[in-house]
Amino acid sequence: MGRPVEPRARSRPFSLRDCLLKYPLFFSNLLFTVLGLVVLALGLWGLINKESFAQEKIGQISTDPMLVFVMLGLVLSTLCLSGCVGALRENCCLLQVFSATVLLLVAAQVLAAIVAYSLQGQIEGYLRSGMLAAMVRYQDDLDLRFITDEIQIGLQCCGADNYRDWEVNMYYNCSAPGVLSCGVPATCCVDPLENGTVWNSQCGVGSQQLDEFSAQSVIFLGGCLGGMSRWIEQHTGLIGAVGIVLLGVQIITLFITTRLMDNIQCSKATR
């Protein structure tokens, strides 16, 4: 007689509850994995496009704003990929890593919100220092130039506190030689377009020599720090709602991951 055939181990039974836990977790993490890879690719493209890996620039790469995109994309894609594979393969080890990381992120965001609220009186000082530093390097760093221009255009402002802050830049300083001396960037101008079509990059030339009454028809007088404060005050509800939604999504994801791990472990225990 032949050897008796041993019964195969029962596979994990599939249920509607599994479907409601497993596949939403899988697809949501897959979406954020793709998003993380896009952010990572954008950061790497920016670094390569600016030749930041060149020998003469490699020492300054740690201060490159594009590095933030690289790190954010790497962390987001790696984290979500672990959750995606863990959900699909029902791998408790990957799901534990994913849930622990999400829990740390939730705790870090809550802590950051508490710290920001307690230090709100000092935040303006940090923003002022940061913007003045960006203005100093305005001509030398394309990323800082782009960010500064977008802030000044979006908020219709000029400088940190007022338009005369551009004195800190060596090219716009009134003692500097050249056509930019005592001027401001074109993004400070009220109407930088001539005839509505041609960008006039020299529209802010000599603006620092003008008094406020004369300058107000040419450039924006107010600083960007005041514009930021007004924007935050006007959109406080929206900012709070977005923050609560993001935090809620992470908490729900953490709950679903925990329930899925419980189901997997219970299924293994009953085999």
mmCIF file with all atom_site columns, N, CA and C in Angstrom, residues 176-202:
data_model
loop_
_atom_site.group_PDB
_atom_site.id
_atom_site.type_symbol
_atom_site.label_atom_id
_atom_site.label_alt_id
_atom_site.label_comp_id
_atom_site.label_asym_id
_atom_site.label_entity_id
_atom_site.label_seq_id
_atom_site.pdbx_PDB_ins_code
_atom_site.Cartn_x
_atom_site.Cartn_y
_atom_site.Cartn_z
_atom_site.occupancy
_atom_site.B_iso_or_equiv
_atom_site.pdbx_formal_charge
_atom_site.auth_seq_id
_atom_site.auth_comp_id
_atom_site.auth_asym_id
_atom_site.auth_atom_id
_atom_site.pdbx_PDB_model_num
ATOM 1  N N  . ALA A 1 176 ? 26.487 99.283  -3.856  1.00 0.00 ? 176 ALA A N  1
ATOM 2  C CA . ALA A 1 176 ? 26.988 98.339  -4.857  1.00 0.00 ? 176 ALA A CA 1
ATOM 3  C C  . ALA A 1 176 ? 27.050 99.005  -6.226  1.00 0.00 ? 176 ALA A C  1
ATOM 4  N N  . PRO A 1 177 ? 28.030 98.616  -7.035  1.00 0.00 ? 177 PRO A N  1
ATOM 5  C CA . PRO A 1 177 ? 28.072 99.109  -8.415  1.00 0.00 ? 177 PRO A CA 1
ATOM 6  C C  . PRO A 1 177 ? 27.057 98.358  -9.273  1.00 0.00 ? 177 PRO A C  1
ATOM 7  N N  . GLY A 1 178 ? 26.706 98.909  -10.386 1.00 0.00 ? 178 GLY A N  1
ATOM 8  C CA . GLY A 1 178 ? 25.814 98.204  -11.296 1.00 0.00 ? 178 GLY A CA 1
ATOM 9  C C  . GLY A 1 178 ? 24.401 98.751  -11.285 1.00 0.00 ? 178 GLY A C  1
ATOM 10 N N  . VAL A 1 179 ? 23.611 98.271  -12.244 1.00 0.00 ? 179 VAL A N  1
ATOM 11 C CA . VAL A 1 179 ? 22.268 98.801  -12.452 1.00 0.00 ? 179 VAL A CA 1
ATOM 12 C C  . VAL A 1 179 ? 21.293 98.377  -11.346 1.00 0.00 ? 179 VAL A C  1
ATOM 13 N N  . LEU A 1 180 ? 21.591 97.293  -10.634 1.00 0.00 ? 180 LEU A N  1
ATOM 14 C CA . LEU A 1 180 ? 20.691 96.818  -9.582  1.00 0.00 ? 180 LEU A CA 1
ATOM 15 C C  . LEU A 1 180 ? 20.817 97.602  -8.287  1.00 0.00 ? 180 LEU A C  1
ATOM 16 N N  . SER A 1 181 ? 21.817 98.431  -8.184  1.00 0.00 ? 181 SER A N  1
ATOM 17 C CA . SER A 1 181 ? 22.077 99.180  -6.952  1.00 0.00 ? 181 SER A CA 1
ATOM 18 C C  . SER A 1 181 ? 20.852 99.981  -6.515  1.00 0.00 ? 181 SER A C  1
ATOM 19 N N  . CYS A 1 182 ? 20.509 99.847  -5.229  1.00 0.00 ? 182 CYS A N  1
ATOM 20 C CA . CYS A 1 182 ? 19.389 100.567 -4.622  1.00 0.00 ? 182 CYS A CA 1
ATOM 21 C C  . CYS A 1 182 ? 18.037 100.167 -5.221  1.00 0.00 ? 182 CYS A C  1
ATOM 22 N N  . GLY A 1 183 ? 17.985 99.005  -5.825  1.00 0.00 ? 183 GLY A N  1
ATOM 23 C CA . GLY A 1 183 ? 16.731 98.542  -6.410  1.00 0.00 ? 183 GLY A CA 1
ATOM 24 C C  . GLY A 1 183 ? 16.135 97.383  -5.637  1.00 0.00 ? 183 GLY A C  1
ATOM 25 N N  . VAL A 1 184 ? 15.108 96.794  -6.203  1.00 0.00 ? 184 VAL A N  1
ATOM 26 C CA . VAL A 1 184 ? 14.449 95.605  -5.651  1.00 0.00 ? 184 VAL A CA 1
ATOM 27 C C  . VAL A 1 184 ? 14.132 94.678  -6.822  1.00 0.00 ? 184 VAL A C  1
ATOM 28 N N  . PRO A 1 185 ? 13.892 93.394  -6.577  1.00 0.00 ? 185 PRO A N  1
ATOM 29 C CA . PRO A 1 185 ? 13.542 92.485  -7.679  1.00 0.00 ? 185 PRO A CA 1
ATOM 30 C C  . PRO A 1 185 ? 12.232 92.885  -8.360  1.00 0.00 ? 185 PRO A C  1
ATOM 31 N N  . ALA A 1 186 ? 12.082 92.443  -9.586  1.00 0.00 ? 186 ALA A N  1
ATOM 32 C CA . ALA A 1 186 ? 10.882 92.779  -10.355 1.00 0.00 ? 186 ALA A CA 1
ATOM 33 C C  . ALA A 1 186 ? 9.620  92.203  -9.732  1.00 0.00 ? 186 ALA A C  1
ATOM 34 N N  . THR A 1 187 ? 9.762  91.154  -8.934  1.00 0.00 ? 187 THR A N  1
ATOM 35 C CA . THR A 1 187 ? 8.579  90.555  -8.296  1.00 0.00 ? 187 THR A CA 1
ATOM 36 C C  . THR A 1 187 ? 8.014  91.445  -7.197  1.00 0.00 ? 187 THR A C  1
ATOM 37 N N  . CYS A 1 188 ? 8.712  92.520  -6.851  1.00 0.00 ? 188 CYS A N  1
ATOM 38 C CA . CYS A 1 188 ? 8.188  93.508  -5.901  1.00 0.00 ? 188 CYS A CA 1
ATOM 39 C C  . CYS A 1 188 ? 7.310  94.544  -6.597  1.00 0.00 ? 188 CYS A C  1
ATOM 40 N N  . CYS A 1 189 ? 7.375  94.604  -7.914  1.00 0.00 ? 189 CYS A N  1
ATOM 41 C CA . CYS A 1 189 ? 6.691  95.667  -8.662  1.00 0.00 ? 189 CYS A CA 1
ATOM 42 C C  . CYS A 1 189 ? 5.189  95.445  -8.696  1.00 0.00 ? 189 CYS A C  1
ATOM 43 N N  . VAL A 1 190 ? 4.463  96.547  -8.659  1.00 0.00 ? 190 VAL A N  1
ATOM 44 C CA . VAL A 1 190 ? 3.008  96.499  -8.750  1.00 0.00 ? 190 VAL A CA 1
ATOM 45 C C  . VAL A 1 190 ? 2.582  95.995  -10.126 1.00 0.00 ? 190 VAL A C  1
ATOM 46 N N  . ASP A 1 191 ? 3.276  96.449  -11.167 1.00 0.00 ? 191 ASP A N  1
ATOM 47 C CA . ASP A 1 191 ? 2.967  96.029  -12.536 1.00 0.00 ? 191 ASP A CA 1
ATOM 48 C C  . ASP A 1 191 ? 4.271  95.766  -13.284 1.00 0.00 ? 191 ASP A C  1
ATOM 49 N N  . PRO A 1 192 ? 4.828  94.549  -13.124 1.00 0.00 ? 192 PRO A N  1
ATOM 50 C CA . PRO A 1 192 ? 6.099  94.254  -13.776 1.00 0.00 ? 192 PRO A CA 1
ATOM 51 C C  . PRO A 1 192 ? 5.968  93.987  -15.276 1.00 0.00 ? 192 PRO A C  1
ATOM 52 N N  . LEU A 1 193 ? 4.756  93.927  -15.791 1.00 0.00 ? 193 LEU A N  1
ATOM 53 C CA . LEU A 1 193 ? 4.547  93.672  -17.216 1.00 0.00 ? 193 LEU A CA 1
ATOM 54 C C  . LEU A 1 193 ? 4.311  94.968  -17.962 1.00 0.00 ? 193 LEU A C  1
ATOM 55 N N  . GLU A 1 194 ? 5.108  95.206  -18.992 1.00 0.00 ? 194 GLU A N  1
ATOM 56 C CA . GLU A 1 194 ? 4.908  96.378  -19.841 1.00 0.00 ? 194 GLU A CA 1
ATOM 57 C C  . GLU A 1 194 ? 3.895  96.029  -20.926 1.00 0.00 ? 194 GLU A C  1
ATOM 58 N N  . ASN A 1 195 ? 2.872  96.825  -21.027 1.00 0.00 ? 195 ASN A N  1
ATOM 59 C CA . ASN A 1 195 ? 1.791  96.611  -21.994 1.00 0.00 ? 195 ASN A CA 1
ATOM 60 C C  . ASN A 1 195 ? 1.096  95.267  -21.797 1.00 0.00 ? 195 ASN A C  1
ATOM 61 N N  . GLY A 1 196 ? 1.250  94.710  -20.585 1.00 0.00 ? 196 GLY A N  1
ATOM 62 C CA . GLY A 1 196 ? 0.578  93.464  -20.268 1.00 0.00 ? 196 GLY A CA 1
ATOM 63 C C  . GLY A 1 196 ? 1.197  92.221  -20.867 1.00 0.00 ? 196 GLY A C  1
ATOM 64 N N  . THR A 1 197 ? 2.326  92.343  -21.543 1.00 0.00 ? 197 THR A N  1
ATOM 65 C CA . THR A 1 197 ? 2.917  91.181  -22.214 1.00 0.00 ? 197 THR A CA 1
ATOM 66 C C  . THR A 1 197 ? 4.396  90.978  -21.891 1.00 0.00 ? 197 THR A C  1
ATOM 67 N N  . VAL A 1 198 ? 5.179  92.024  -21.837 1.00 0.00 ? 198 VAL A N  1
ATOM 68 C CA . VAL A 1 198 ? 6.633  91.919  -21.695 1.00 0.00 ? 198 VAL A CA 1
ATOM 69 C C  . VAL A 1 198 ? 7.028  92.111  -20.238 1.00 0.00 ? 198 VAL A C  1
ATOM 70 N N  . TRP A 1 199 ? 7.805  91.146  -19.697 1.00 0.00 ? 199 TRP A N  1
ATOM 71 C CA . TRP A 1 199 ? 8.277  91.237  -18.313 1.00 0.00 ? 199 TRP A CA 1
ATOM 72 C C  . TRP A 1 199 ? 9.411  92.246  -18.224 1.00 0.00 ? 199 TRP A C  1
ATOM 73 N N  . ASN A 1 200 ? 9.229  93.285  -17.411 1.00 0.00 ? 200 ASN A N  1
ATOM 74 C CA . ASN A 1 200 ? 10.238 94.325  -17.230 1.00 0.00 ? 200 ASN A CA 1
ATOM 75 C C  . ASN A 1 200 ? 11.057 94.015  -15.985 1.00 0.00 ? 200 ASN A C  1
ATOM 76 N N  . SER A 1 201 ? 12.220 93.400  -16.167 1.00 0.00 ? 201 SER A N  1
ATOM 77 C CA . SER A 1 201 ? 13.060 93.006  -15.034 1.00 0.00 ? 201 SER A CA 1
ATOM 78 C C  . SER A 1 201 ? 13.714 94.194  -14.346 1.00 0.00 ? 201 SER A C  1
ATOM 79 N N  . GLN A 1 202 ? 13.637 95.386  -14.954 1.00 0.00 ? 202 GLN A N  1
ATOM 80 C CA . GLN A 1 202 ? 14.266 96.579  -14.374 1.00 0.00 ? 202 GLN A CA 1
ATOM 81 C C  . GLN A 1 202 ? 13.249 97.518  -13.721 1.00 0.00 ? 202 GLN A C  1
#
